[in-house]
Coordinates of C-alpha atoms in Angstrom, one line a residue:
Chain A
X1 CA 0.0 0.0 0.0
X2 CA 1.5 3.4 -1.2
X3 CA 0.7 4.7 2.7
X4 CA 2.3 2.3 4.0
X5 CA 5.2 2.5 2.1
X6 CA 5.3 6.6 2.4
X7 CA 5.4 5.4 6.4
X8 CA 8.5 3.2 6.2
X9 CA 10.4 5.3 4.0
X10 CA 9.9 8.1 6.9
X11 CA 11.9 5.8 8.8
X12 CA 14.7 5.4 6.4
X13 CA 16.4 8.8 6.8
X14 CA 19.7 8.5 6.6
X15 CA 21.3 11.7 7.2
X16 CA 19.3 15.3 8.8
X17 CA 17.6 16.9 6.0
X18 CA 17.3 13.3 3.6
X19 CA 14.2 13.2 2.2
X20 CA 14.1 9.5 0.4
X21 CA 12.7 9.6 -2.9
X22 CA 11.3 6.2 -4.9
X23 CA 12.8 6.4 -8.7
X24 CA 9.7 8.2 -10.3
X25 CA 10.1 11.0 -8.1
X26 CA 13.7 11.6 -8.9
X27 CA 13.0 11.3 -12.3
X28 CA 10.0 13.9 -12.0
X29 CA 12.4 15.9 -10.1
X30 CA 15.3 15.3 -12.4
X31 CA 13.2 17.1 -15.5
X32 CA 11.7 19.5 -13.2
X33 CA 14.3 21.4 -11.5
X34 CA 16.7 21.5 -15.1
X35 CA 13.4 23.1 -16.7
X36 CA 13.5 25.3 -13.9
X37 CA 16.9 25.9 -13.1
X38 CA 17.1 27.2 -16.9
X39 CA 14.1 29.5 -16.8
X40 CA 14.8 31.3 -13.2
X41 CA 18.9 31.6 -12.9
X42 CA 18.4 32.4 -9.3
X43 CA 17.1 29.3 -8.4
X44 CA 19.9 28.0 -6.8
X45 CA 18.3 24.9 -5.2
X46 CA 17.1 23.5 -8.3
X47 CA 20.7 23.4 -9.5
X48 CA 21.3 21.5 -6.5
X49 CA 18.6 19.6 -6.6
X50 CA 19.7 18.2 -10.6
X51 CA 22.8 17.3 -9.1
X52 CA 21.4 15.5 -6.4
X53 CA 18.7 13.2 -8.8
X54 CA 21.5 12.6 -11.8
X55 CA 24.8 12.0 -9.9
X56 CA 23.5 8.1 -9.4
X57 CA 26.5 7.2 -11.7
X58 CA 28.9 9.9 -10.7
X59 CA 29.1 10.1 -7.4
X60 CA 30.0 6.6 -6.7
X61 CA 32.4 7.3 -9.4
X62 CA 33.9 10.0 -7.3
X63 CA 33.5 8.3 -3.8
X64 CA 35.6 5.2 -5.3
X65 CA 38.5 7.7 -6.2
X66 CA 38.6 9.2 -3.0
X67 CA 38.8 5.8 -1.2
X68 CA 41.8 4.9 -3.7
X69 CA 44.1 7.8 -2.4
X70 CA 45.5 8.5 0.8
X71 CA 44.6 12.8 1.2
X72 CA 40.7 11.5 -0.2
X73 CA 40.6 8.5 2.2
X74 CA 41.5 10.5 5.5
X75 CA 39.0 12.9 3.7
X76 CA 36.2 10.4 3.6
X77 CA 37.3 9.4 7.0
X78 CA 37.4 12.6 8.8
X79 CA 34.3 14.1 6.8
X80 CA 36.0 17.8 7.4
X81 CA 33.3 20.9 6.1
X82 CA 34.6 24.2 4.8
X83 CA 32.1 26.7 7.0
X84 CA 32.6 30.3 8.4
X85 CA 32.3 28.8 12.1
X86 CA 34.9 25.9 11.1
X87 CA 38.1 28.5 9.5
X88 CA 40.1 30.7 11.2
X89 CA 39.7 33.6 9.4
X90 CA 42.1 36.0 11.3
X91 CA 44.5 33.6 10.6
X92 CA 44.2 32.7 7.3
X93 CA 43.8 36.2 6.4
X94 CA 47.5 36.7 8.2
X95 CA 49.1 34.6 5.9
X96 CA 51.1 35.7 3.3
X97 CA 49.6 36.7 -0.2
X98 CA 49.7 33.8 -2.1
X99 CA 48.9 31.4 -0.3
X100 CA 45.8 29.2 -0.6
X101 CA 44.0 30.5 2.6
X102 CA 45.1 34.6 1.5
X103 CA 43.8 33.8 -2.2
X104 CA 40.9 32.1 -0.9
X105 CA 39.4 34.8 2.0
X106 CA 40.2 37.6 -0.9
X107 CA 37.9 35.7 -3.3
X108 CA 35.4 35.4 -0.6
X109 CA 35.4 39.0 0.0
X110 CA 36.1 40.3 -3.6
X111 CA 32.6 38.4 -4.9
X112 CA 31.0 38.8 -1.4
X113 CA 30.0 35.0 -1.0
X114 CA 30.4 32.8 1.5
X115 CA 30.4 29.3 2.0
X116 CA 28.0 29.1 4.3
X117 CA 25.3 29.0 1.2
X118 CA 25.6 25.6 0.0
X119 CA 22.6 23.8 -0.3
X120 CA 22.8 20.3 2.3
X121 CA 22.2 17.5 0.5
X122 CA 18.5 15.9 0.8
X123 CA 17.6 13.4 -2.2
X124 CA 21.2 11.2 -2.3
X125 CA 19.6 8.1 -1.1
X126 CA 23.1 7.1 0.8
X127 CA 25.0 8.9 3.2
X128 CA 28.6 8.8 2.2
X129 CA 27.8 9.8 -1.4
X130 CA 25.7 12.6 0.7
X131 CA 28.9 13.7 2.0
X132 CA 30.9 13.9 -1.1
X133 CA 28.6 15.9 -3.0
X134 CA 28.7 17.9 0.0
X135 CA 32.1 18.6 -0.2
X136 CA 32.0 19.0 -3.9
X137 CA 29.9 21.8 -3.3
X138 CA 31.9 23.1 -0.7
X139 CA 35.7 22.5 -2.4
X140 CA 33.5 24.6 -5.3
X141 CA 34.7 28.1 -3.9
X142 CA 38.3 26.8 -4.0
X143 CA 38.2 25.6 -7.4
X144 CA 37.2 29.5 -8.5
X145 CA 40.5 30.3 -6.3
X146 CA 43.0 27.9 -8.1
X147 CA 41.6 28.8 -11.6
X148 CA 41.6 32.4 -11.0
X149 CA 38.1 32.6 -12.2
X150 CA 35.4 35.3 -10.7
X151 CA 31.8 34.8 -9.9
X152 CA 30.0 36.1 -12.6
X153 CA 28.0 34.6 -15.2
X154 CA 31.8 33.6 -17.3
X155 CA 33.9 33.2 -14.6
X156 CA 30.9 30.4 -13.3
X157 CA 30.6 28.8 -16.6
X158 CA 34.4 28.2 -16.9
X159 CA 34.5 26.2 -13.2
X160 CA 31.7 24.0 -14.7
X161 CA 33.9 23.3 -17.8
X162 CA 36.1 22.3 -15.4
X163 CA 34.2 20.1 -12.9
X164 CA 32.9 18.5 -15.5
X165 CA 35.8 17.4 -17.0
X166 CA 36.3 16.3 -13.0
X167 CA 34.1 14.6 -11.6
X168 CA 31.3 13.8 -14.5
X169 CA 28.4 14.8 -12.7
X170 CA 25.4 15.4 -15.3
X171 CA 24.8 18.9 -13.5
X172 CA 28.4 20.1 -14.8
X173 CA 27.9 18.8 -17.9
X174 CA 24.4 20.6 -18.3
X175 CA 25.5 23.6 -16.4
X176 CA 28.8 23.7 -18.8
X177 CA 27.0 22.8 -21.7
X178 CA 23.5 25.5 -20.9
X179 CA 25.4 28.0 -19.3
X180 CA 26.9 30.3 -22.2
X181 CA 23.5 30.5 -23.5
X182 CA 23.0 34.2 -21.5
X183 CA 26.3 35.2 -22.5
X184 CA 27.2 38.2 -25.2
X185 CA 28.9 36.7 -28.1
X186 CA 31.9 38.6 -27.0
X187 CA 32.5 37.1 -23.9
X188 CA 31.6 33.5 -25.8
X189 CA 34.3 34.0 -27.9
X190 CA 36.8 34.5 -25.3
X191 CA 34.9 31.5 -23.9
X192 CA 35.6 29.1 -26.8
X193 CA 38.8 30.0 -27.9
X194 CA 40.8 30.7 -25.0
X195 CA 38.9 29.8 -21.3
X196 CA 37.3 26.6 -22.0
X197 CA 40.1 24.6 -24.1
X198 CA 41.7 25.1 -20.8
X199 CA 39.7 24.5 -18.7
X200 CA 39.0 20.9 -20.1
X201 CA 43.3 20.4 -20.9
X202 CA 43.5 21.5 -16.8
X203 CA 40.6 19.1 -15.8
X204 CA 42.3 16.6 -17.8
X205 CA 45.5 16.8 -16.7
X206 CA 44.8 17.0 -13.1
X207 CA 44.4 14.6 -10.3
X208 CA 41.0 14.5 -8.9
X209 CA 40.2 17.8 -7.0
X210 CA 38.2 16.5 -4.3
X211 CA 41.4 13.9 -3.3
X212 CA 43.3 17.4 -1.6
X213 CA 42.6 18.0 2.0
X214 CA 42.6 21.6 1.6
X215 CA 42.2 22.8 5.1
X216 CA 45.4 21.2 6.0
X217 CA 47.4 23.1 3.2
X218 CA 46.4 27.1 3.8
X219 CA 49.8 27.8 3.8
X220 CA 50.9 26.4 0.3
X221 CA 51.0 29.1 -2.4
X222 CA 48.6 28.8 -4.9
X223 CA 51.0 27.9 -7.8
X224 CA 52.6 25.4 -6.2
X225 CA 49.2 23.7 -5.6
X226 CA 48.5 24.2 -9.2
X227 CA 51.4 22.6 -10.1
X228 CA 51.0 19.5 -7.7
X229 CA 47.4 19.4 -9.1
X230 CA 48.5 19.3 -12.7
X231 CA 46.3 22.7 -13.4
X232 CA 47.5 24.7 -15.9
X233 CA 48.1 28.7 -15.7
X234 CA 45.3 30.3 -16.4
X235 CA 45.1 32.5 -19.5
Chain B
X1 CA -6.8 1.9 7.7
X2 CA -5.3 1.6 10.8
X3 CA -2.3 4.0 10.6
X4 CA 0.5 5.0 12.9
X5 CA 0.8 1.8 14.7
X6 CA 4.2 2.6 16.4
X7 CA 5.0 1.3 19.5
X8 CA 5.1 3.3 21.8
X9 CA 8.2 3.4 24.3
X10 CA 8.3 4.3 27.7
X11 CA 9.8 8.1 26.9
X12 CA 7.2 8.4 24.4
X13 CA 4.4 8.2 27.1
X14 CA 5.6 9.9 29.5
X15 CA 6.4 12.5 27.1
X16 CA 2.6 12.4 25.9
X17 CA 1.4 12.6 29.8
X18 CA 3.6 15.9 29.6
X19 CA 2.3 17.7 26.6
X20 CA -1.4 16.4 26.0
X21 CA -2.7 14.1 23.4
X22 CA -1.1 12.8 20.9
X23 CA -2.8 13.9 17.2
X24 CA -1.7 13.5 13.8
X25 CA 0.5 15.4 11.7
X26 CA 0.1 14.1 7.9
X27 CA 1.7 10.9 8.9
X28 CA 3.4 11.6 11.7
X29 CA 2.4 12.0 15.7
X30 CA 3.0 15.1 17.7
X31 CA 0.9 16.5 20.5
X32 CA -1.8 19.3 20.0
X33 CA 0.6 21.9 20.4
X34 CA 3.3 20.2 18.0
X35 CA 0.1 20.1 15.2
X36 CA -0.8 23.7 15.6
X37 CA 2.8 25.1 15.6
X38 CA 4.0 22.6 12.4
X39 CA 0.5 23.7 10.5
X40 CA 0.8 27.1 10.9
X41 CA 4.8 26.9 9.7
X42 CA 3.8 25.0 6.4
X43 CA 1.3 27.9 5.6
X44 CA 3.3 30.5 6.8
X45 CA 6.1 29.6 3.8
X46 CA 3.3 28.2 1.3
X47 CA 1.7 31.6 1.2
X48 CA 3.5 33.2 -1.3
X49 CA 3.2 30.5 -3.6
X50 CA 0.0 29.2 -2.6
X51 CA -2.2 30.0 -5.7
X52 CA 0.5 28.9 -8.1
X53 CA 0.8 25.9 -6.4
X54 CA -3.3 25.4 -6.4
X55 CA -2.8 25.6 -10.2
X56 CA -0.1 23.4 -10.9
X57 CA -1.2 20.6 -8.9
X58 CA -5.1 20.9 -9.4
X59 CA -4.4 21.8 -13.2
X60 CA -6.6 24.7 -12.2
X61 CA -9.5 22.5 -11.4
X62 CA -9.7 24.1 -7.9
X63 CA -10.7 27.6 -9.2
X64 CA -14.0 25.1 -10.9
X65 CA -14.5 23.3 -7.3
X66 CA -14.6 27.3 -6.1
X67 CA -16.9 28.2 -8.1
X68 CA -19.1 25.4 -7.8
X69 CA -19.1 26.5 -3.8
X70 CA -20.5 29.5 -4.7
X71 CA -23.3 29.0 -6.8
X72 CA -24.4 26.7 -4.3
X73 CA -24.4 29.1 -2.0
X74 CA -26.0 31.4 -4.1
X75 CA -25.8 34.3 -1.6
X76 CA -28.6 37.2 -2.7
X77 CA -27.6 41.1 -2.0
X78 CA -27.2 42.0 2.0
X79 CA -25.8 38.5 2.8
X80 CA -23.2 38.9 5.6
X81 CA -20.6 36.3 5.0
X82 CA -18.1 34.9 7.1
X83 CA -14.9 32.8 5.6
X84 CA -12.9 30.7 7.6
X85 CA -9.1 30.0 7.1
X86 CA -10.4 32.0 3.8
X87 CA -6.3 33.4 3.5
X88 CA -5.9 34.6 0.3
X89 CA -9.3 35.6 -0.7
X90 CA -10.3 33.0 -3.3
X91 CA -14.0 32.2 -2.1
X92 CA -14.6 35.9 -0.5
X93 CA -13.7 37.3 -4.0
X94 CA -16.3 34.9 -5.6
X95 CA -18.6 36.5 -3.5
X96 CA -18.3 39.7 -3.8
X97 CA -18.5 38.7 -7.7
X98 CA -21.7 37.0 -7.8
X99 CA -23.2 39.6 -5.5
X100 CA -22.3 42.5 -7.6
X101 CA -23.7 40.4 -10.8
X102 CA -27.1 39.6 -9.5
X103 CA -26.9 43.3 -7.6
X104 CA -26.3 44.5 -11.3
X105 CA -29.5 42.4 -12.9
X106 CA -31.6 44.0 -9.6
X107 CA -30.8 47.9 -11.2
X108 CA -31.1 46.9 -14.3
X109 CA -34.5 45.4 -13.8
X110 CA -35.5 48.6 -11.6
X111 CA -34.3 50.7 -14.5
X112 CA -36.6 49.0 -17.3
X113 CA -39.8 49.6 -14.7
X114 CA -38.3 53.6 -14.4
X115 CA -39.4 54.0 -17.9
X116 CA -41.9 56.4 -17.5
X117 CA -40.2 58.8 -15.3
X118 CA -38.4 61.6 -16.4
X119 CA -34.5 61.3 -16.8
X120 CA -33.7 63.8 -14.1
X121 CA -35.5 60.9 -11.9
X122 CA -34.1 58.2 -13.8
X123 CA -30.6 59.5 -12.8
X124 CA -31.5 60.3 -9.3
X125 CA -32.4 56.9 -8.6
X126 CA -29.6 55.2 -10.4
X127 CA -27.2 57.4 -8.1
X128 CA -28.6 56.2 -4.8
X129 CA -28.3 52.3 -6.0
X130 CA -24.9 52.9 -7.4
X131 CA -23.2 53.5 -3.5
X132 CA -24.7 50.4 -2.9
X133 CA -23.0 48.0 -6.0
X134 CA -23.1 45.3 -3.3
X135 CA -26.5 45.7 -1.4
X136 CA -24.9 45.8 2.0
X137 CA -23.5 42.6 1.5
X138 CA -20.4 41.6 2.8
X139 CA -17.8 39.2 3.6
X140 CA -15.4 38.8 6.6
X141 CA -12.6 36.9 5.7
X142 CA -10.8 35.0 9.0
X143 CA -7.7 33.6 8.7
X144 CA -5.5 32.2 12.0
X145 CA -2.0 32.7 9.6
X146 CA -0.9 36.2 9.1
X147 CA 1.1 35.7 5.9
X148 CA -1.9 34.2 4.4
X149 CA -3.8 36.9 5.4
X150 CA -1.1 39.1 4.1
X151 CA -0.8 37.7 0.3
X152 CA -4.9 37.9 0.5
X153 CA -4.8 42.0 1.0
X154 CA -2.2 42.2 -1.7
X155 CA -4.4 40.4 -4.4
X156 CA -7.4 42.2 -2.8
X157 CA -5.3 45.6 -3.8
X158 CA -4.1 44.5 -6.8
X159 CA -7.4 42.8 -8.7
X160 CA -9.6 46.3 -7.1
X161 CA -11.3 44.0 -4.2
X162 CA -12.7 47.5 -2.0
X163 CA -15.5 47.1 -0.7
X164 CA -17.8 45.1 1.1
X165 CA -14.4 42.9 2.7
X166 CA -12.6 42.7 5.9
X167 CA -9.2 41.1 7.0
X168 CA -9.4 39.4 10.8
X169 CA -6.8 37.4 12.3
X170 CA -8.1 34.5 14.0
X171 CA -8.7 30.7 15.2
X172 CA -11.8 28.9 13.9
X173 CA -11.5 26.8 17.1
X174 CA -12.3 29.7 19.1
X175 CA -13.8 32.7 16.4
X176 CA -13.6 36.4 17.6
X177 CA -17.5 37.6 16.8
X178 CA -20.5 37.4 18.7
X179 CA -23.2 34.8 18.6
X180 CA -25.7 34.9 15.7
X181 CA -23.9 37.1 13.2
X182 CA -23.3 35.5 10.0
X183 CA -25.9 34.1 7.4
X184 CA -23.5 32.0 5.6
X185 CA -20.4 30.5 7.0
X186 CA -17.6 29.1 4.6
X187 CA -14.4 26.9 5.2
X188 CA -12.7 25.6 1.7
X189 CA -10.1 23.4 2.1
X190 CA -9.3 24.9 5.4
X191 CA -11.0 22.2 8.0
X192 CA -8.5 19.8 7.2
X193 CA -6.0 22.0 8.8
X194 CA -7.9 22.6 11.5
X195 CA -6.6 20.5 15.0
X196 CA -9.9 20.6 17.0
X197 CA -12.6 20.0 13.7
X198 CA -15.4 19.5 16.6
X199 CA -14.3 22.6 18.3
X200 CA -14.5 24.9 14.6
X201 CA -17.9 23.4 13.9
X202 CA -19.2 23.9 17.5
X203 CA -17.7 27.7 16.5
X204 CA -19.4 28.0 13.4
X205 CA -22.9 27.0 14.8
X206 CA -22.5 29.1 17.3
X207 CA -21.7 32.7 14.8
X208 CA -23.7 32.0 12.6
X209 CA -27.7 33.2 12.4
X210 CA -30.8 31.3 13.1
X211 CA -31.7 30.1 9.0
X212 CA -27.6 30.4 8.7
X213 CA -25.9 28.1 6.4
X214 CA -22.5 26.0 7.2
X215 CA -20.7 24.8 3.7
X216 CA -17.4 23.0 3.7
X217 CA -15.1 22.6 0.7
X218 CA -12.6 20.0 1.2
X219 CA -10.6 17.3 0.2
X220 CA -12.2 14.2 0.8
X221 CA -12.2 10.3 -0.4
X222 CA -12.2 8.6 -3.6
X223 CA -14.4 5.1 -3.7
X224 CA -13.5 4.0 -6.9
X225 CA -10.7 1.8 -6.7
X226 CA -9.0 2.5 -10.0
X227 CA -9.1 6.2 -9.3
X228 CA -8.4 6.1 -5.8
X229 CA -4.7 4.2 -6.9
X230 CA -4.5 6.9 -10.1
X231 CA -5.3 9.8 -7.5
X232 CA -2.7 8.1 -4.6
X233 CA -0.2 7.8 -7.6
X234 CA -0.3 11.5 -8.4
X235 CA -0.6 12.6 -4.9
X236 CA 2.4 10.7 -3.5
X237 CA 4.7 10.7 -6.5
X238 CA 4.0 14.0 -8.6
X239 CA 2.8 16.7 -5.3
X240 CA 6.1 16.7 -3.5
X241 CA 8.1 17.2 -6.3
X242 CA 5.7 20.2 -7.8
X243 CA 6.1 21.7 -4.4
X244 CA 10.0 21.4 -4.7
X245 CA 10.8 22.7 -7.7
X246 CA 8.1 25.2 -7.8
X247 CA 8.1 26.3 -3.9
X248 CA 11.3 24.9 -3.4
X249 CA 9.1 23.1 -0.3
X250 CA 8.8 19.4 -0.7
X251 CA 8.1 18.9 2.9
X252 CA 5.1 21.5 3.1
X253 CA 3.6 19.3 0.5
X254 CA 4.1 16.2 1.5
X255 CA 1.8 17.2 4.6
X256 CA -0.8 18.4 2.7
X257 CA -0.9 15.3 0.6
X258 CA -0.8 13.2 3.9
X259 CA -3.3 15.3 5.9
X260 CA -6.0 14.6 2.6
X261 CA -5.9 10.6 3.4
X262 CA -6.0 11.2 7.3
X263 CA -8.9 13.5 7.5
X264 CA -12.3 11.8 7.7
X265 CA -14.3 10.8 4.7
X266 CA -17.9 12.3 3.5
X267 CA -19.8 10.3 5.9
X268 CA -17.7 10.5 9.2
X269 CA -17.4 14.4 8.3
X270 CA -21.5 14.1 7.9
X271 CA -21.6 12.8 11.2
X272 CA -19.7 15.5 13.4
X273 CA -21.3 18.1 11.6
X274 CA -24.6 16.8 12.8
X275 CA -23.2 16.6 16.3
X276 CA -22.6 20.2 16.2
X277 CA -26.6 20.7 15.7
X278 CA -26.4 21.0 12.6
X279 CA -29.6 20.2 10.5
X280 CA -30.3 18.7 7.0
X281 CA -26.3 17.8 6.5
X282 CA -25.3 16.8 3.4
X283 CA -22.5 16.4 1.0
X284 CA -21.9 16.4 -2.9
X285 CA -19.1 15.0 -4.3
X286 CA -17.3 16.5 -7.1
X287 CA -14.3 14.8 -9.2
X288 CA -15.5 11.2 -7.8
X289 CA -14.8 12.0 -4.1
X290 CA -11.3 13.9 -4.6
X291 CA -13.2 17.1 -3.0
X292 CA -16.6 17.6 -0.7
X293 CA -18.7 20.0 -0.3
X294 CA -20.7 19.5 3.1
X295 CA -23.6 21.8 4.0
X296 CA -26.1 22.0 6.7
X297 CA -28.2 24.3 8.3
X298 CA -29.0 26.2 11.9
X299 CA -32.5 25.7 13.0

């Protein structure tokens, strides 16, 4: 009986905030927050909400690289989040510039964001995958430091490139592929010939992003990360 | 049916000893308190989206079901009407509508037996009736949310609703007018919401007029097997998700959904309205059960 079963899967939250969803729904949900994310750019959640209902294949994807190296597995182990409450910002703003916690506060504070507004995860249907698109969301913000890349409607469209090159997940790929549509043709020609070839040779080229425990290396400079990473300069 | 058969611990009674009886909340059990606090949350971040959500999920079948409500009611010029957890306006706007029609077909009737008089007369006349394009009727809309009550004076505003309405926060367990005021009292799809339902109807008997009427639109239950699994299907599966990508508010929807199968069908409802002394109750169904309307009289 459908009541019944609404009843049970009450029961079967797995992490605060899940919401379990039978396969109909996700589809429904799937379709219905890409229609929306497109028409209404501010709608935020229903960008979180595609990746969410498509990452089925990709996140596992991603959790099995993690487990596979040593930084990701401590990672997966320690389950550390990147919040206002959880960095030191006195001292990360102390360190010298170039380093990955001074580059990283200045691009909080140059696009006024924080990362405090990522959505938590509610229809991943298992709780380590819950975490790892968690921290994809929140390793997001340092991605936009160590490509150099602002928030605005460009800057955002050249990360996806990039995570989608990454990790795979249908969102980045939609996101990458959808994005450029409200750009001017200026900015998409900058777009195609110079930003995104990179992008994709740099997402290419590097190890897996989400396999770097960043809060332990605030003090590397940026370039030397980038390096290690296998991230090209940016243009 | 028997729902919610959870076992209950030790904590959980001693808990329910604390706070009062244990209700229902969609699916879930909370006490009184819990219910009132948790209903009054969903419609406090619904309310902005609560008539676009009405469309998409009743395909705009629920402005029909509205209607319907109202021409049964078929309130004549100088009817005093009270609506009940009437938030955004819908049914008090139908009023004032249907009222101003037949108000309209009055004058115009007066006017054709006015032929013989002189036009100074003619226009004299027409003045006085035109102060009065709603015959002294009027409509007192109630609502126990203030955002709902809020969103209802901004469409009021913006669609030219004047006259003839008034805005008043409050309870239908416990209404804040007099005995014997109303001639018609209305409640659409607002009962269901309600924590004490005996407690509103014992209300609504009491403000309302000796001859008053007592009509309740809500959702109710489908017979019909086939439908009834169609209609569960589309509840359960489609609902949640409309509310989440359109509200951004799956869990807001998932109550109402749940609260539709745990309120009492058209016979039970029949029964309580009776025991409020109520007389000559009855219900039409409309959509094969998926919504009620319940009327009854006070003697």
């Amino acid at each position: 009986e459908e009541e019944e079963e609404e009843e049970e899967e009450g029961w079967h939250q797995l992490y605060p905030g899940h919401i379990p969803t039978s396969l109909l729904q996700k589809a429904l949900l799937a379709a219905g927050s890409a229609v929306m994310a497109l028409c209404d750019p501010y709608r935020h959640d229903m960008v979180a909400v595609l990746g969410e209902t498509t990452g089925c294949l990709a996140l596992p994807n991603l959790r099995d690289k993690m487990k596979n190296h040593p930084e990701g597995y401590r990672i997966l182990q320690e389950r550390p989040r990147i919040r206002l409450s959880t960095l030191d910002m006195a001292r990360l703003q102390g360190l010298p510039d170039g380093s990955l916690g001074r580059e990283y506060i200045r691009f909080l504070e140059d696009n006024k964001v924080s990362p405090d507004t990522r959505m938590p995860p509610k229809f991943v249907d298992d709780e380590e995958l819950a975490y790892v698109i968690q921290r994809y969301r929140e390793v997001h913000d340092l991605m936009h430091t160590l490509l150099g890349m602002p928030t605005n409607m460009l800057g955002e469209v050249v990360v996806k490139w990039f995570e989608a090159v990454q990790t795979g997940l249908p969102m980045c790929v939609l996101g990458a592929a959808f994005g450029p549509v409200r750009l001017s043709t200026r900015k998409l020609q900058v777009l195609a010939t110079e930003l995104v070839p990179w992008a994709i040779r740099s997402g290419l080229n590097a190890s897996c992003v989400l396999n770097v425990y960043y809060e332990q290396r605030w003090e590397q400079p940026v370039e030397s990360l980038r390096e290690e990473l296998g991230i090209f300069p940016p243009p | 049916r028997a729902l919610l058969a959870r076992p209950a611990g030790a904590l959980r009674a001693l808990r329910a000893l604390a706070a009062g009886p244990e209700m229902h909340f969609g699916f879930q059990t909370v006490t009184e308190e819990e219910r009132r606090e948790k209903i009054y949350q969903v419609f406090e971040s619904v309310a902005k989206k609560y008539d676009v959500m009405n469309d998409s999920m009743t395909l705009g079948i629920h402005r029909v079901w509205k209607d319907i409500l109202v021409h049964k009611m078929n309130p004549s010029p100088g009817t005093l009407l009270l609506d009940v957890a009437g938030g955004t306006g819908d049914i008090a706007f139908r009023f004032i509508n249907y009222v101003r029609s037949i108000r309209e077909r009055q004058l115009q009737r007066k006017l054709k037996h006015h032929q013989n008089l002189s036009w100074q007369e003619i226009f004299e006349s027409y003045q006085k009736d035109k102060f009065n394009s709603l015959g002294d009727s009027q409509v007192v809309v109630c609502d126990i949310n203030r955002e709902m009550l809020k969103v209802g004076k901004q469409k009021a505003q913006h669609l030219g609703y004047t006259e003839g309405l008034s805005w008043v926060l409050g309870n239908a367990e416990e209404l804040p007018f007099d005995d014997d005021m109303f001639d018609v009292y209305t409640i659409a799809f607002g009962i269901r919401n309600v924590t004490r339902i005996d407690l509103a109807l014992q209300e609504a008997y009491r403000v309302l007029k000796p001859g008053g009427r007592f009509l309740c639109l809500e959702f109710s239950h489908v017979s019909n097997p086939l439908l009834s699994r169609l209609y569960d299907l589309y509840s359960f599966q489609v609902i949640p998700v409309l509310g989440e990508v359109i509200a951004g508010d799956w869990k807001s929807y998932q109550y109402l959904v749940e609260s539709i199968r745990r309120f009492p069908p058209q016979e039970e409802l029949k029964a309580m309205i009776e025991d409020a002394g109520f007389f000559k109750v009855d219900y039409e169904n409309l959509n094969f059960g998926i919504v009620a309307i319940h009327s009854g009289f006070k003697l």
